[in-house]
PDB file of C-alpha atoms and ligand atoms in Angstrom:
ATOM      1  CA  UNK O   1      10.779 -18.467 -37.496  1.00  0.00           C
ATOM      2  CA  UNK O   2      10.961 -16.876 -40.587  1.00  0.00           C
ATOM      3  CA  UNK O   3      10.206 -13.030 -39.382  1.00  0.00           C
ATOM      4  CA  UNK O   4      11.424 -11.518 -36.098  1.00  0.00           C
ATOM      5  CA  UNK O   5      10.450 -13.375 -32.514  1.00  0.00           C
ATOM      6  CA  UNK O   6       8.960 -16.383 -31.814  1.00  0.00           C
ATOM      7  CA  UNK O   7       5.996 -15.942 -29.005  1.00  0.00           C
ATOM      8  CA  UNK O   8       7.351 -16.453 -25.447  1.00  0.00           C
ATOM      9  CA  UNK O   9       8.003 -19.751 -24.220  1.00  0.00           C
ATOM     10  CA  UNK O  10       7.687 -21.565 -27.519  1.00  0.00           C
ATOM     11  CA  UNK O  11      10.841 -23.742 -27.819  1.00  0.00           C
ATOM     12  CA  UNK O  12       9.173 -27.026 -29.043  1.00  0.00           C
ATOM     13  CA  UNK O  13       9.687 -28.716 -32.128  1.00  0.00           C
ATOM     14  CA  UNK O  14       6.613 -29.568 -34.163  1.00  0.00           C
ATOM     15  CA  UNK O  15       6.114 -33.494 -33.214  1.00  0.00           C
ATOM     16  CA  UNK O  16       6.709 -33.126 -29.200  1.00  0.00           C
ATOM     17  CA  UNK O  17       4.166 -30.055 -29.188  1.00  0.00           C
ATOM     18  CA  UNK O  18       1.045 -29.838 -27.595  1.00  0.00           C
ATOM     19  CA  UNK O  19       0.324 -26.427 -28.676  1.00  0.00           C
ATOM     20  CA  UNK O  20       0.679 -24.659 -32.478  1.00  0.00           C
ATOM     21  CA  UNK O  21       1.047 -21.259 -33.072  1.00  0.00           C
ATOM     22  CA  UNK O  22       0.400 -19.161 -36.379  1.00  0.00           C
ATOM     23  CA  UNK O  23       1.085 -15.477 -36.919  1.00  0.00           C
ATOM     24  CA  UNK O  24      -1.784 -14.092 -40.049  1.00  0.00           C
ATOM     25  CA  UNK O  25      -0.863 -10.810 -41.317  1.00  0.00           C
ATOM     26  CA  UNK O  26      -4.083 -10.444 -43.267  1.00  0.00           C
ATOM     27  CA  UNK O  27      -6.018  -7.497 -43.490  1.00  0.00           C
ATOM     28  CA  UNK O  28      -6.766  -6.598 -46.908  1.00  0.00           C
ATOM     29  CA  UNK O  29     -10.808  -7.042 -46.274  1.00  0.00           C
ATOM     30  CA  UNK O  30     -10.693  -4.332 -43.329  1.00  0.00           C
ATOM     31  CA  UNK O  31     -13.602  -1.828 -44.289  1.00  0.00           C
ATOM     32  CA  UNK O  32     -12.183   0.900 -41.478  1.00  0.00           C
ATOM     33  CA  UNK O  33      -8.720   1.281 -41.072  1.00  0.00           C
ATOM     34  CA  UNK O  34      -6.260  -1.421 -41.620  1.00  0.00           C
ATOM     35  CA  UNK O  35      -2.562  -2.282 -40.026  1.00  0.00           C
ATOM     36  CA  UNK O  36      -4.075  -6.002 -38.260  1.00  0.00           C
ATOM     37  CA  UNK O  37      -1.402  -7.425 -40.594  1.00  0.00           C
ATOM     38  CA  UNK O  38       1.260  -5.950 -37.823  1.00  0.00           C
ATOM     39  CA  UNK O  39      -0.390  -7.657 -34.967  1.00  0.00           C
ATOM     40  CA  UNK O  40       1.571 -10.877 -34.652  1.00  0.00           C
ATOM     41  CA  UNK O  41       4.930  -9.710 -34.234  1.00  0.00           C
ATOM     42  CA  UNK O  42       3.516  -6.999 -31.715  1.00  0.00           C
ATOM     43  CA  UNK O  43       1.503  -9.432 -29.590  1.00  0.00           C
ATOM     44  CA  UNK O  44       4.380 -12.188 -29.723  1.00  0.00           C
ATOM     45  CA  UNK O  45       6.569  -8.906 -28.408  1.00  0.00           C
ATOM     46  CA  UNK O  46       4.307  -8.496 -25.933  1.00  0.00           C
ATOM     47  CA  UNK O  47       4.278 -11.927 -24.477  1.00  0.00           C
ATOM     48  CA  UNK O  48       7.628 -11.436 -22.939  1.00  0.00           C
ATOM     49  CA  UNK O  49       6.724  -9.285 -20.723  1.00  0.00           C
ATOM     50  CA  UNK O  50       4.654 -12.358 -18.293  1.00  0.00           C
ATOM     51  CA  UNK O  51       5.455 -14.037 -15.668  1.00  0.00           C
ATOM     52  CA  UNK O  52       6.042 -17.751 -17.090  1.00  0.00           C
ATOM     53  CA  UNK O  53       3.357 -19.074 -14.237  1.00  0.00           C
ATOM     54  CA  UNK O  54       0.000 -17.573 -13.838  1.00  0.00           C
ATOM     55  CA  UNK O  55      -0.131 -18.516 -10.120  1.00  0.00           C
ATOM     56  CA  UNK O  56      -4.197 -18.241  -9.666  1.00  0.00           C
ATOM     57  CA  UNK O  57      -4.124 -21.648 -12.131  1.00  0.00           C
ATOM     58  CA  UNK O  58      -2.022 -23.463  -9.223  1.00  0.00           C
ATOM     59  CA  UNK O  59       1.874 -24.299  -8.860  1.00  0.00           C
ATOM     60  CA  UNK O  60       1.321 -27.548 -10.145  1.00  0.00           C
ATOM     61  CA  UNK O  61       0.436 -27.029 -14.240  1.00  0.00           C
ATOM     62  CA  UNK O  62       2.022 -28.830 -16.725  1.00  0.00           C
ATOM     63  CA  UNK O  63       4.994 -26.928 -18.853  1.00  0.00           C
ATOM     64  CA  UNK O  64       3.269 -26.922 -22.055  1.00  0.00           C
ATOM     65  CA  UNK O  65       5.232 -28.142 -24.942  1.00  0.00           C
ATOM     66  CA  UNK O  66       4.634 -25.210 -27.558  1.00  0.00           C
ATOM     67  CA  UNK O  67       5.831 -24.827 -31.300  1.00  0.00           C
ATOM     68  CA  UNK O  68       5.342 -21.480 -33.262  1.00  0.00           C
ATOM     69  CA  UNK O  69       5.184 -21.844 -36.610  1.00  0.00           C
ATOM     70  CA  UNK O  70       5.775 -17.556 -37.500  1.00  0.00           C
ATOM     71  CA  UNK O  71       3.597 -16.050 -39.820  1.00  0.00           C
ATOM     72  CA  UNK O  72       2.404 -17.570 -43.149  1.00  0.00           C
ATOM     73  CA  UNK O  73       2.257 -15.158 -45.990  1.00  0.00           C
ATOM     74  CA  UNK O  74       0.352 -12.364 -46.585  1.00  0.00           C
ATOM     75  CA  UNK O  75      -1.098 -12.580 -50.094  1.00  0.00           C
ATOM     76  CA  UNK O  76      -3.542  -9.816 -51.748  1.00  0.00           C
ATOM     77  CA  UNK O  77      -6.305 -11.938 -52.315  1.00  0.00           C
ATOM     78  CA  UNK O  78      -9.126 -13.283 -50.066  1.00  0.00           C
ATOM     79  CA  UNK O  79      -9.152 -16.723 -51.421  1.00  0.00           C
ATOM     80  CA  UNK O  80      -5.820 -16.906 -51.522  1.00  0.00           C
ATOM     81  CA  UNK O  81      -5.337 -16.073 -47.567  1.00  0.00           C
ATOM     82  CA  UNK O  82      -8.228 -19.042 -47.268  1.00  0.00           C
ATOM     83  CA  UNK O  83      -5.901 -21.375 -48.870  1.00  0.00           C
ATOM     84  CA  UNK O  84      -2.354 -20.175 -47.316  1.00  0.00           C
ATOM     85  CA  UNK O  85      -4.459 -20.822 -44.022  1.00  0.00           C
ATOM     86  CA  UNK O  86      -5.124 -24.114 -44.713  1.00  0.00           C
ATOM     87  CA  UNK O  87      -1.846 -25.353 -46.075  1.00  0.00           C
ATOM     88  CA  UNK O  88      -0.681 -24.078 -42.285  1.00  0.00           C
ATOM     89  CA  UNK O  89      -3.921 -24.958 -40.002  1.00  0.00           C
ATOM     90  CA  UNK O  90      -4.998 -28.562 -41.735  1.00  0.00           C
ATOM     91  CA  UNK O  91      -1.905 -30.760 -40.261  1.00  0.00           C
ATOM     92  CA  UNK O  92      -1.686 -29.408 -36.748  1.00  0.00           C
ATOM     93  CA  UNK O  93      -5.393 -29.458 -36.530  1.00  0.00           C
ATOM     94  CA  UNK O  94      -5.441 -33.274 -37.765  1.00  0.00           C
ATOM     95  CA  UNK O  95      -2.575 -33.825 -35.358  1.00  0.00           C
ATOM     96  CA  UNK O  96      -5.123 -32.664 -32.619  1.00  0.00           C
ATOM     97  CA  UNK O  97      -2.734 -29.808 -31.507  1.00  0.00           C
ATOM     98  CA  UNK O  98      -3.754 -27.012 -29.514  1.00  0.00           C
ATOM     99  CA  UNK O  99      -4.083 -24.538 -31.995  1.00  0.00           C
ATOM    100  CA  UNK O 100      -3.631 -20.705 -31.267  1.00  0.00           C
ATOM    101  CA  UNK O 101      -3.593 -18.192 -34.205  1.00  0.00           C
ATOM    102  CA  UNK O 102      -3.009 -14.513 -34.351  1.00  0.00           C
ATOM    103  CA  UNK O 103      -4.893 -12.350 -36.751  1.00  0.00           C
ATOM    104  CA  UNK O 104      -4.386 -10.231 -38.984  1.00  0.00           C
ATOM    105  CA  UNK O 105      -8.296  -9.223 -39.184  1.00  0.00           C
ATOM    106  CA  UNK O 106     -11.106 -11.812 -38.384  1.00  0.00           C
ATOM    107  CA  UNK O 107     -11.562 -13.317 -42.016  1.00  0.00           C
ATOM    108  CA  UNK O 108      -8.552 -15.928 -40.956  1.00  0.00           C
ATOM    109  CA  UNK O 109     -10.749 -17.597 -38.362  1.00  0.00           C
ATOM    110  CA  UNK O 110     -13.201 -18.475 -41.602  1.00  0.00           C
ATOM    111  CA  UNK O 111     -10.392 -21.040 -43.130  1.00  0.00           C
ATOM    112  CA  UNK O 112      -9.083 -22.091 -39.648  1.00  0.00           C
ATOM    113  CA  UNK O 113     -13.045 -22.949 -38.928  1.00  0.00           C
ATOM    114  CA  UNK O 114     -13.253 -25.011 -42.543  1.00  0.00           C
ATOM    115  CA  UNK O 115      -9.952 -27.080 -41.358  1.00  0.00           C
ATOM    116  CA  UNK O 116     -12.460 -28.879 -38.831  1.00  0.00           C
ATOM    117  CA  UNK O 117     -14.514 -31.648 -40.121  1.00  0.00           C
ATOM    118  CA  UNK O 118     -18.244 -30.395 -39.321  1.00  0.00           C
ATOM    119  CA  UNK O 119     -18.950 -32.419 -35.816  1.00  0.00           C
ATOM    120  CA  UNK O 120     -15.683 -31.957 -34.565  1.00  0.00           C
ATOM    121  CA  UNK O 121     -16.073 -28.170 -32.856  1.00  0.00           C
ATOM    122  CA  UNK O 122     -18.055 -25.310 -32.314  1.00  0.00           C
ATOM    123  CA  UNK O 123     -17.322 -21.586 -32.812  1.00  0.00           C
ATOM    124  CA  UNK O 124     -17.976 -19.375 -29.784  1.00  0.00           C
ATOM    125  CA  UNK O 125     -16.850 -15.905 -30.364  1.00  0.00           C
ATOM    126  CA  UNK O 126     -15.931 -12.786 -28.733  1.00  0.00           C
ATOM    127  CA  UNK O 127     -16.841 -10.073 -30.374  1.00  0.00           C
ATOM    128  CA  UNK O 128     -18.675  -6.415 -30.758  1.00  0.00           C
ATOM    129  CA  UNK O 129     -19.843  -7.839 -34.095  1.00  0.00           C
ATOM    130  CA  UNK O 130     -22.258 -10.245 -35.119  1.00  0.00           C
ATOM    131  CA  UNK O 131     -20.043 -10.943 -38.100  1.00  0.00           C
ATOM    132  CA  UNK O 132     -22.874 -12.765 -40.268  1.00  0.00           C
ATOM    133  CA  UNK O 133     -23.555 -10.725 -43.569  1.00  0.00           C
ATOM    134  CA  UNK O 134     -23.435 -13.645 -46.943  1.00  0.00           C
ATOM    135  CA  UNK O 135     -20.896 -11.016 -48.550  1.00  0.00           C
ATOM    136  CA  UNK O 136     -19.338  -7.276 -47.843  1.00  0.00           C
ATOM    137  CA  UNK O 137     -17.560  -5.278 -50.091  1.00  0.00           C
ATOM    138  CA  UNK O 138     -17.273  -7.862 -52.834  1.00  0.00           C
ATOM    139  CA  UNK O 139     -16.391 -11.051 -50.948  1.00  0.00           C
ATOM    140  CA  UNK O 140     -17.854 -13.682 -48.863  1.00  0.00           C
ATOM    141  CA  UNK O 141     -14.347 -14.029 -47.050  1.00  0.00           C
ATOM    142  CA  UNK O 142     -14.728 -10.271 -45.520  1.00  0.00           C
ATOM    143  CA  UNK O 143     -14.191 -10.126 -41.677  1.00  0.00           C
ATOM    144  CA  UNK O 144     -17.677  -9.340 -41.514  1.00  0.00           C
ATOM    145  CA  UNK O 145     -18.920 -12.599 -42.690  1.00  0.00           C
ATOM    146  CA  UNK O 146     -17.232 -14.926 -40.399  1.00  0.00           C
ATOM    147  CA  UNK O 147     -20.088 -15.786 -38.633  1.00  0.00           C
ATOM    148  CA  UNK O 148     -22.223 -16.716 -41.462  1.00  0.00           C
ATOM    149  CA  UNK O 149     -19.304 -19.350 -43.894  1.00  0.00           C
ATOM    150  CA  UNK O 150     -18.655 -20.741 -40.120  1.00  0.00           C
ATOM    151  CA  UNK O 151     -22.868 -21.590 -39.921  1.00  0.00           C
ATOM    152  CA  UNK O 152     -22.857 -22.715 -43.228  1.00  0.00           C
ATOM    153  CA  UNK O 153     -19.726 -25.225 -42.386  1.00  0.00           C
ATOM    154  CA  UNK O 154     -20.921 -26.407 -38.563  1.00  0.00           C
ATOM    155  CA  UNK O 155     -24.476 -25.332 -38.909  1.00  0.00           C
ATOM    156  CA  UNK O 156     -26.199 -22.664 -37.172  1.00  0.00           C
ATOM    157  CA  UNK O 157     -25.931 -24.930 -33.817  1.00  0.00           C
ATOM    158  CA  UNK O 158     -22.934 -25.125 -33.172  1.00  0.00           C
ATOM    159  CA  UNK O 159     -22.198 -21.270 -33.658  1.00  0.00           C
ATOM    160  CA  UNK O 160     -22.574 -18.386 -30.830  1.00  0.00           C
ATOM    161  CA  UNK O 161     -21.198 -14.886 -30.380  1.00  0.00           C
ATOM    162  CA  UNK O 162     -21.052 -13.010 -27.376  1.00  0.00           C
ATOM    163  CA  UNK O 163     -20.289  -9.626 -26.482  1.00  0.00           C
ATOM    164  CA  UNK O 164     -22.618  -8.429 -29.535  1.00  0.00           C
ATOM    165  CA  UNK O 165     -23.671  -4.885 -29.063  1.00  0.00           C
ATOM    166  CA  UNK O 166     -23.739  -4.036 -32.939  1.00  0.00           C
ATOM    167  CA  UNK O 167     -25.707  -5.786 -35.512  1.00  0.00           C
ATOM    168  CA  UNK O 168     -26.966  -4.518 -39.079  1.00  0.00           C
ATOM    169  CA  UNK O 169     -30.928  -4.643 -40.400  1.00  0.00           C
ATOM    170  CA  UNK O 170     -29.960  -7.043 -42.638  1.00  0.00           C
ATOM    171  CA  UNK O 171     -28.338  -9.741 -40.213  1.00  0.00           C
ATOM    172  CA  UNK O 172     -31.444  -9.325 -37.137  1.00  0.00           C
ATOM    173  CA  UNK O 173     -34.266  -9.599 -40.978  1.00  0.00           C
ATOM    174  CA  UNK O 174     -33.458 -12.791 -41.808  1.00  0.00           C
ATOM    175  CA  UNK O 175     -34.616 -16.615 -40.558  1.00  0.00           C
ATOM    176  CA  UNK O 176     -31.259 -17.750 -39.659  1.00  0.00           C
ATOM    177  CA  UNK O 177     -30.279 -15.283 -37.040  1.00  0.00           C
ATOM    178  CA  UNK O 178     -26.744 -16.555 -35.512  1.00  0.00           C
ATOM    179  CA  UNK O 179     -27.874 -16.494 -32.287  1.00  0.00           C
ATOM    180  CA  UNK O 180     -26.068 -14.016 -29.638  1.00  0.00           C
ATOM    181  CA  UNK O 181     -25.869 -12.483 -26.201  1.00  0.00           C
ATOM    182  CA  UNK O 182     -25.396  -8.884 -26.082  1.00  0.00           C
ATOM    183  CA  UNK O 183     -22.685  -6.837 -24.211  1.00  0.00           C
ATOM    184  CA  UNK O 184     -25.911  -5.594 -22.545  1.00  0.00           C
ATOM    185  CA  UNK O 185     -27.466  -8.519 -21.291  1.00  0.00           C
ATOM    186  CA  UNK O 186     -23.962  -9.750 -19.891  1.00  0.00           C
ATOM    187  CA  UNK O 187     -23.372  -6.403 -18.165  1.00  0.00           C
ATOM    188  CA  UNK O 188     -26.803  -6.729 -16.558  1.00  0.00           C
ATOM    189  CA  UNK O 189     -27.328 -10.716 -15.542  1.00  0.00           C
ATOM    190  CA  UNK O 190     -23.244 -11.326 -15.391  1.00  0.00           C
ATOM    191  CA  UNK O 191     -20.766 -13.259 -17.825  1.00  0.00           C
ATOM    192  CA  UNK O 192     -21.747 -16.368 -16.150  1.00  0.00           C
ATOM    193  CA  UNK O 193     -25.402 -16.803 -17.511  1.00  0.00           C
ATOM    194  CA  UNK O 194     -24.343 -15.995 -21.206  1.00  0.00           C
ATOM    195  CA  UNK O 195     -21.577 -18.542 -21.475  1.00  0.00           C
ATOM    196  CA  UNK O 196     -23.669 -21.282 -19.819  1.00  0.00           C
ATOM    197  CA  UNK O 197     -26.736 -20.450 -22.664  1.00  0.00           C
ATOM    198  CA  UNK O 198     -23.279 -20.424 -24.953  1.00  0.00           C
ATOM    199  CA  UNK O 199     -22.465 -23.825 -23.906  1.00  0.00           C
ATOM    200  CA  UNK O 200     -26.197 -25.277 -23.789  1.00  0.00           C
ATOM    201  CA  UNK O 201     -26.332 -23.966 -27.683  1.00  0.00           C
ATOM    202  CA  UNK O 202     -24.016 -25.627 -29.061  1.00  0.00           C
ATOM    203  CA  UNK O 203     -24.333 -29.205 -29.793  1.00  0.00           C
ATOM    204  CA  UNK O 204     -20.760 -30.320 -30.689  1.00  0.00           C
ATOM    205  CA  UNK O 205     -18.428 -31.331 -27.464  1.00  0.00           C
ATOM    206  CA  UNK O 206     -15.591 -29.021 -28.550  1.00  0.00           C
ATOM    207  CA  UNK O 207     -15.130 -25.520 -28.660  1.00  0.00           C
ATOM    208  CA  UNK O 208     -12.876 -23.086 -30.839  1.00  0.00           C
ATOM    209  CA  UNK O 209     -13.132 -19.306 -29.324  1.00  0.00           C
ATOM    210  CA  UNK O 210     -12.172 -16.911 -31.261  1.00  0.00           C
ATOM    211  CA  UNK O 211     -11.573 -13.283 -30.103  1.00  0.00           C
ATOM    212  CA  UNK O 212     -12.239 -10.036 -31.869  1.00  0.00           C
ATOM    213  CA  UNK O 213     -10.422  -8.005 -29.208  1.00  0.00           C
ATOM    214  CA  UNK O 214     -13.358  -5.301 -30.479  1.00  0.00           C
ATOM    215  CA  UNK O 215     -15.767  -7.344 -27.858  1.00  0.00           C
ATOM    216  CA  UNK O 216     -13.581  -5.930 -25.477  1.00  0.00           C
ATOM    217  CA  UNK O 217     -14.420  -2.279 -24.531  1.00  0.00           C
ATOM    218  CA  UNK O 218     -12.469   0.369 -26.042  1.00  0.00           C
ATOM    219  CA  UNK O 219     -11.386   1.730 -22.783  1.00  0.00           C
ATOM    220  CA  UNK O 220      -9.415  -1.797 -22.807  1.00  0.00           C
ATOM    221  CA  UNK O 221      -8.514  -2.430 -26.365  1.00  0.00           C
ATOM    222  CA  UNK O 222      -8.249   0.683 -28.230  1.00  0.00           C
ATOM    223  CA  UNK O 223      -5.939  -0.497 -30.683  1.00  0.00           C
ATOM    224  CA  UNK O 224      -8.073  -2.119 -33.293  1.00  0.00           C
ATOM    225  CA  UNK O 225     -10.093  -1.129 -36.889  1.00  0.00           C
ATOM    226  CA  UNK O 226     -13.496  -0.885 -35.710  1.00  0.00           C
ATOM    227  CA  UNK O 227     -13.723   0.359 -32.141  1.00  0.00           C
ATOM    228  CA  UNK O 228     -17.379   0.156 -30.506  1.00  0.00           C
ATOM    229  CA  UNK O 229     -18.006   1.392 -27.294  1.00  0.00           C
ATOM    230  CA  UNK O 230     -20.216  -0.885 -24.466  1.00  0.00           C
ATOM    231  CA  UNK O 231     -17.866  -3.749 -24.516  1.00  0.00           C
ATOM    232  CA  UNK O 232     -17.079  -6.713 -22.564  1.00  0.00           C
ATOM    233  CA  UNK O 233     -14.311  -6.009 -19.649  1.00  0.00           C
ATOM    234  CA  UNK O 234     -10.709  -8.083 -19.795  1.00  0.00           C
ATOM    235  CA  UNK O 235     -12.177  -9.946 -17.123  1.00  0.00           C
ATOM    236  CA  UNK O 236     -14.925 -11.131 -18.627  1.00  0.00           C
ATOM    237  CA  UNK O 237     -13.121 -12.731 -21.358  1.00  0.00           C
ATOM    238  CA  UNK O 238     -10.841 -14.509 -18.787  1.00  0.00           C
ATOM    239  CA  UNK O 239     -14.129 -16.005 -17.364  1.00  0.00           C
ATOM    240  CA  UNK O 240     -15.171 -17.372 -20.659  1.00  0.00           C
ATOM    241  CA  UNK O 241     -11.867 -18.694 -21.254  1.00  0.00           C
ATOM    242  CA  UNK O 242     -11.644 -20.907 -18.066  1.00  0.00           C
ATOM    243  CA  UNK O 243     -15.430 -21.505 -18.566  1.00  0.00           C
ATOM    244  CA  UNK O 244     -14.678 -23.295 -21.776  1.00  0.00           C
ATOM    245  CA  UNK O 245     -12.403 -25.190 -20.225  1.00  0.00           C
ATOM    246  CA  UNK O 246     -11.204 -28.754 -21.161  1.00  0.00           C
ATOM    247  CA  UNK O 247     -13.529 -28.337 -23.679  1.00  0.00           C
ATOM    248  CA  UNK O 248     -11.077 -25.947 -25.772  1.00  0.00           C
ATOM    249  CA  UNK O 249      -9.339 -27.168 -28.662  1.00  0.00           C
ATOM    250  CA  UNK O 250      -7.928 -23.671 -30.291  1.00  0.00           C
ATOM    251  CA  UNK O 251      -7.877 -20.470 -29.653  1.00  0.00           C
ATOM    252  CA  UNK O 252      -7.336 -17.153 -31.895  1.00  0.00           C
ATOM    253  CA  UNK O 253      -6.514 -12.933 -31.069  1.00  0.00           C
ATOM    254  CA  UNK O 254      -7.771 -10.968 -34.499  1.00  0.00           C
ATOM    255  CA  UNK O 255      -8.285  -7.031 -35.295  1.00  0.00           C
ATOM    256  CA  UNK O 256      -5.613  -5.908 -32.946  1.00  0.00           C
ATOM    257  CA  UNK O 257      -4.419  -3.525 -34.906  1.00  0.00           C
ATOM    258  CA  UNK O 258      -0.695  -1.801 -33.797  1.00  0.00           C
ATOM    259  CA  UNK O 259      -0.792   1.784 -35.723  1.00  0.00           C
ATOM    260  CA  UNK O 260      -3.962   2.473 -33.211  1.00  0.00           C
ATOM    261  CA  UNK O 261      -2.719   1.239 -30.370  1.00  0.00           C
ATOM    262  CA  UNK O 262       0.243   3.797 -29.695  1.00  0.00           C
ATOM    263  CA  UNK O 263       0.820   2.365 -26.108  1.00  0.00           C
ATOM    264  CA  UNK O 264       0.305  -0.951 -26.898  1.00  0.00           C
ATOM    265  CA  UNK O 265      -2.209  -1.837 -24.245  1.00  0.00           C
ATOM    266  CA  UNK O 266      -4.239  -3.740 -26.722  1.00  0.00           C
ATOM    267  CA  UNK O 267      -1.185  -5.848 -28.123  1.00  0.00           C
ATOM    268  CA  UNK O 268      -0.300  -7.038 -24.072  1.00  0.00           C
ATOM    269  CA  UNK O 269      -3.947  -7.670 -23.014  1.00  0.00           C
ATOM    270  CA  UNK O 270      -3.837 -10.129 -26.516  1.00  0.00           C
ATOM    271  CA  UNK O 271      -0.994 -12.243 -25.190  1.00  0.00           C
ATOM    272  CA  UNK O 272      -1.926 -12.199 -22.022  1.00  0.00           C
ATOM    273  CA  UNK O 273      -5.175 -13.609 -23.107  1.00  0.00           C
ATOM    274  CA  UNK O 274      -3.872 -16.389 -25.348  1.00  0.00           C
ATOM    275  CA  UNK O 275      -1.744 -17.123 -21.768  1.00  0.00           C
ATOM    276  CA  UNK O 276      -5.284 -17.356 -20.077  1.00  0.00           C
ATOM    277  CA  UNK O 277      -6.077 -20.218 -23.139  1.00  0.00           C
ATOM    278  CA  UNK O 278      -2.574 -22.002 -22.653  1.00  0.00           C
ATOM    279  CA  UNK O 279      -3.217 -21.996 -19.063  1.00  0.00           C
ATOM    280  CA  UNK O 280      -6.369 -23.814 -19.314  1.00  0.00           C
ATOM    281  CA  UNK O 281      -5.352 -25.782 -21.836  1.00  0.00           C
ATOM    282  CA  UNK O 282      -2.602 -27.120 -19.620  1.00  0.00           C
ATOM    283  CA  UNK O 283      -4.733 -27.347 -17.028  1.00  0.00           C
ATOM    284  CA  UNK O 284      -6.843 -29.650 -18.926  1.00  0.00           C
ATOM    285  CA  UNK O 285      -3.724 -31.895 -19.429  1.00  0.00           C
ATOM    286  CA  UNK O 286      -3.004 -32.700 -15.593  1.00  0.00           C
TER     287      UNK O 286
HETATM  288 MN1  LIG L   1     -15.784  -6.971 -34.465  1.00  0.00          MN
HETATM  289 MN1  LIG L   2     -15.323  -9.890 -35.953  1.00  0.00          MN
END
């Protein structure tokens, strides 16, 4: 570990590891307010304060064997955060590790996504964003066009975001709409029905979730750059989680963002998610 703490529970060295963690302190494409670069070593401070079991998962998981890597560096330049990614995310994705990464904003899941060779996964995100604009401010790496470089990579079926509640003219007046469940629709027919259509999307057998803790609803997750009322409730994310299952290969937190989240609230329900992930990925190995 390079900078400060290493997440809870991580004592593993690389090779024995089942599960690999990376800390992204990128957030130099943020169009609101920045600080997601702060993120990692607040969630990873936050993960000590758990219980090391998660008793509704049963007595009888697994100890997971987990390595964290700390945080690569933080350089100015999108394409060069795209390729510090990848020097990190290629090997332990190769080496079929459980991969977990912590944001920084959401243009890091765009490399992590690119490390996978195309039939290999599908993206299911969380998010209050439909994340799918060709370029934003000058770059085609901005946080706000995750959605579209991880189409172009998987193809637009294996790609799904739920928790969508706000979406731009020029994403919904196009042919290749990502396709999306709102925050809406889940509230009314239930988290259940928009993760099976989720599931029945995609075509490839693996799944990489990634969370924009903005799909959660402020009231929840204040602390990020782009807060957007109408969101998805903790527990609704823990339901897609464990819905995903044994089909989960990786897992990342991005936009929690520290300076906004003076009681941390938003920094805790982050680790405690990516617990809800290691659980089921443990679960997955009994
Ligand atoms: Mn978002
Ligand atoms: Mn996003």
């Amino acid at each position: 570990m390079p900078y400060g703490i290493s997440y809870a529970g991580a004592e593993s060295e690389y090779d024995p590891a089942d599960v690999y963690i990376l800390g992204i302190p990128y957030d130099r494409t943020s169009s609101f307010r920045s600080g997601a670069r702060e993120a990692p070593f607040h969630i990873r401070r936050a993960s000590y304060n758990f219980e090391e079991i998660h008793f509704e998962h049963g007595l009888d998981l697994p100890r997971l064997e987990i390595f964290d890597q700390g945080n690569c560096e933080d350089p100015f330049l999108p394409e060069d955060m795209i390729e510090e990614v990848k020097f990190y995310m290629e090997r332990p994705i190769a080496d079929k590790k459980f991969t977990v990464a912590m944001g920084g904003e959401h243009s890091i899941t765009i490399p992590i996504i690119q490390c996978f060779k195309k039939k290999d996964v599908s993206l299911i995100t969380i998010d209050a964003h439909l994340d799918s604009r060709d370029e934003y401010l000058g770059t085609k790496y901005s946080h706000a066009c995750v959605m579209r470089r991880a189409a172009e990579h998987l193809g637009i079926n294996n790609v799904f975001a739920l928790g969508v509640r706000a979406i731009s003219r020029e994403e919904l007046e196009r042919d290749d709409v990502i396709p999306y469940a709102t925050s809406f629709e889940i509230k009314e027919k239930g988290i259940e029905k928009a993760v099976k259509k989720a599931l029945e999307h995609v075509r490839n057998e693996k799944i990489y979730l990634s969370l924009d803790i903005d799909g959660i609803d402020p009231a929840y997750a204040p602390g990020t750059g782009t807060p957007e009322p109408f969101g998805l409730d903790p527990m609704d994310v823990k339901k897609i989680i464990n819905m995903v299952g044994e089909r989960l290969i990786g897992f990342d937190v991005t936009e929690v963002c520290p300076p906004a989240d003076p009681t941390g609230i938003t920094s805790i329900l982050a680790a405690r998610l990516i617990n809800e992930a290691l659980a089921v990925r443990a679960k997955s190995l009994r």
